[in-house]
Amino acid sequence: MNPRSEPLLWVQLVGLAAAPLELLLLFLILAGSDAGPFPLLERLLCFALGGLAPAVLLWRHPADPWSLLLLKTPVKGRRELQNRLSGLVHPLPLKLAQAAGVAALLPLLWILDSRAGLAADLSPLANSSRLVDLLLAAFLLSLVVWQWHQLLQAGWMLRRPVQQLAAGNLPQAEQTGHDLLSLGLPLLLPGSLQLIAASSPVAPEQQAEQQQGSDLDEQIP
């Protein structure tokens, strides 16, 4: 019952590599139109929709670790280990770290929007409406918030000791499904990873020395 055997937790860690591309896309989206007469209000509204609202929702209902937005593992098809991991109570330091990452998006959004005019010629939404750009930026921010929450959650779950998982009570799959925010179609059924214990094979030179030693022992009367 090792959490490191769950492939979806590792996939969520790999999702960190997509963050620079998402921020670049956010920069290009904001470059599609000029700032309106109230840029302060526009940025706060964009952050409230794309950052603050998802963060509040995920604080109350943590992200389902077996959901990848578009696809998820069906509740009734989950293994015992998956149910035990889903039933873990998220500690306050984990939630505070997730909230701190969301709060950092506000100054980041501010910087990107204030300098978005430098990439106006490269924007795929050139000469578009400011409202459309803000709504798309809010959607992209919500995606970043989801990935950030799953990243920290997956890292925390991968460090859970086996003894803690085995000692806890097995929660009901239906109960954990109501407590977590689970998005996607229930079509994802990955198998568990087969963890191989590390072994130290004998080097060929060591085998030769052992063979020579045994031959000498046989020759000595």
PDB file of N, CA and C in Angstrom, residues 2-5 9-10 152-161:
ATOM      1  N   ASN A   2       1.605   1.421  -1.079  1.00  0.00           N
ATOM      2  CA  ASN A   2       2.548   2.531  -1.203  1.00  0.00           C
ATOM      3  C   ASN A   2       1.954   3.601  -2.108  1.00  0.00           C
ATOM      4  N   PRO A   3       1.817   4.849  -1.641  1.00  0.00           N
ATOM      5  CA  PRO A   3       1.240   5.890  -2.503  1.00  0.00           C
ATOM      6  C   PRO A   3       2.068   6.175  -3.745  1.00  0.00           C
ATOM      7  N   ARG A   4       3.341   5.800  -3.729  1.00  0.00           N
ATOM      8  CA  ARG A   4       4.178   6.046  -4.905  1.00  0.00           C
ATOM      9  C   ARG A   4       3.842   5.120  -6.065  1.00  0.00           C
ATOM     10  N   SER A   5       2.964   4.165  -5.830  1.00  0.00           N
ATOM     11  CA  SER A   5       2.543   3.270  -6.907  1.00  0.00           C
ATOM     12  C   SER A   5       1.365   3.825  -7.698  1.00  0.00           C
ATOM     13  N   LEU A   9      -0.704  10.510  -9.379  1.00  0.00           N
ATOM     14  CA  LEU A   9      -0.006  11.461  -8.518  1.00  0.00           C
ATOM     15  C   LEU A   9       1.261  11.967  -9.184  1.00  0.00           C
ATOM     16  N   TRP A  10       1.958  11.097  -9.883  1.00  0.00           N
ATOM     17  CA  TRP A  10       3.161  11.515 -10.600  1.00  0.00           C
ATOM     18  C   TRP A  10       2.812  12.384 -11.801  1.00  0.00           C
ATOM     19  N   LEU A 152       0.647  20.504  -5.044  1.00  0.00           N
ATOM     20  CA  LEU A 152       1.008  20.407  -3.628  1.00  0.00           C
ATOM     21  C   LEU A 152       0.340  19.206  -2.968  1.00  0.00           C
ATOM     22  N   GLN A 153      -0.899  18.935  -3.349  1.00  0.00           N
ATOM     23  CA  GLN A 153      -1.602  17.793  -2.773  1.00  0.00           C
ATOM     24  C   GLN A 153      -0.934  16.482  -3.149  1.00  0.00           C
ATOM     25  N   ALA A 154      -0.518  16.344  -4.413  1.00  0.00           N
ATOM     26  CA  ALA A 154       0.143  15.114  -4.848  1.00  0.00           C
ATOM     27  C   ALA A 154       1.481  14.931  -4.142  1.00  0.00           C
ATOM     28  N   GLY A 155       2.249  16.022  -4.007  1.00  0.00           N
ATOM     29  CA  GLY A 155       3.515  15.922  -3.292  1.00  0.00           C
ATOM     30  C   GLY A 155       3.332  15.522  -1.842  1.00  0.00           C
ATOM     31  N   TRP A 156       2.279  16.039  -1.213  1.00  0.00           N
ATOM     32  CA  TRP A 156       1.989  15.680   0.178  1.00  0.00           C
ATOM     33  C   TRP A 156       1.552  14.226   0.290  1.00  0.00           C
ATOM     34  N   MET A 157       0.728  13.755  -0.621  1.00  0.00           N
ATOM     35  CA  MET A 157       0.259  12.367  -0.569  1.00  0.00           C
ATOM     36  C   MET A 157       1.388  11.380  -0.840  1.00  0.00           C
ATOM     37  N   LEU A 158       2.297  11.726  -1.729  1.00  0.00           N
ATOM     38  CA  LEU A 158       3.406  10.819  -2.034  1.00  0.00           C
ATOM     39  C   LEU A 158       4.331  10.623  -0.838  1.00  0.00           C
ATOM     40  N   ARG A 159       4.315  11.548   0.088  1.00  0.00           N
ATOM     41  CA  ARG A 159       5.173  11.443   1.276  1.00  0.00           C
ATOM     42  C   ARG A 159       4.468  10.788   2.460  1.00  0.00           C
ATOM     43  N   ARG A 160       3.229  10.364   2.271  1.00  0.00           N
ATOM     44  CA  ARG A 160       2.534   9.718   3.388  1.00  0.00           C
ATOM     45  C   ARG A 160       3.148   8.350   3.647  1.00  0.00           C
ATOM     46  N   PRO A 161       3.468   8.043   4.905  1.00  0.00           N
ATOM     47  CA  PRO A 161       4.027   6.719   5.218  1.00  0.00           C
ATOM     48  C   PRO A 161       2.984   5.624   5.051  1.00  0.00           C
TER      49      PRO A 161
END
